[in-house]
Amino acid sequence: MPELPDVEIFKRYLDATSLHQRIIGVDVQSAYVLKGVSGRELARRLKGRCFESSCRHGKHLFVRADGDLSLRLHFGMTGSLHYFKAEEQAPRHTRVLFVFANAHSLAFEDQRKFGEIGLIEDVNNFLKKRALGPDALDVSLGQFREIFAKHRGAVKTILLNQKFVAGIGNIYADEILFRARLHPATQISALKAKTVSKLFRAARYILKKAIESKADADLMPKSWLLPHRGKGGECPHCGRELKSATIGGRTAWFCAHCQKRL
Ligand SMILES: [Zn+2]
């Protein structure tokens, strides 16, 4: 499921392939993906324009078309982007195709159909309306501390709440907690200020390093949880078998030895 590092990689891919090219067509192959806009309107408003720049907030990607118009992309569970030449076949799970004047197209692919595409005029308004928290790579230590001081619950549930901090999902929440050596079910009321700072640093480190690794599990350090998570997986730190539990409705993987419950 695409989280902050994955969406950052999509952003860089889009920036490197699809900016500053005239859009000559928008082909909607599955209308389910459209939110608050019809296929006809999407095509009408984008045709003749170019994508000029993009910005990411949490798991959302906004692509500005010239004028005060932005395409909003959310990748759901399986969404991704693919840029290809007109003579090549579109990917199998293409939902919307943006066709450029340079005989290339950008496909929004999404096998599981949880992705979203919309058109918005004001990115900040959208973020406000959704009540999304600061981006996980922009949040300051002060803001992070305030979130932890103001709320109650298991530390993993807090990290996953997009209204507190935007961008962290199931996989990276587990990775961040593993690095901070914190059990995912630890109640945040039990955390000392020093531990909250440690968690903050762990989040920044993991998200940045994941982006450096192109959000590709095969390129991530073997000392991380990600290459080992799953049944029978062993802790890369102590070698004991990893455990799983349902926390905040999601499956957490962790090492019960290295990650103490406070
Ligand atoms: Zn361990």
PDB file of N, CA and C in Angstrom, residues 103 184 257:
ATOM      1  N   ALA A 103       3.450  12.017 -28.129  1.00  0.00           N
ATOM      2  CA  ALA A 103       3.244  10.590 -28.423  1.00  0.00           C
ATOM      3  C   ALA A 103       3.628   9.686 -27.251  1.00  0.00           C
ATOM      4  N   PRO A 184       4.516  -1.609  19.570  1.00  0.00           N
ATOM      5  CA  PRO A 184       3.453  -0.814  18.925  1.00  0.00           C
ATOM      6  C   PRO A 184       2.232  -0.543  19.812  1.00  0.00           C
ATOM      7  N   HIS A 257      11.086  -8.953  22.059  1.00  0.00           N
ATOM      8  CA  HIS A 257      12.276  -8.834  22.905  1.00  0.00           C
ATOM      9  C   HIS A 257      12.915  -7.448  22.783  1.00  0.00           C
TER      10      HIS A 257
END
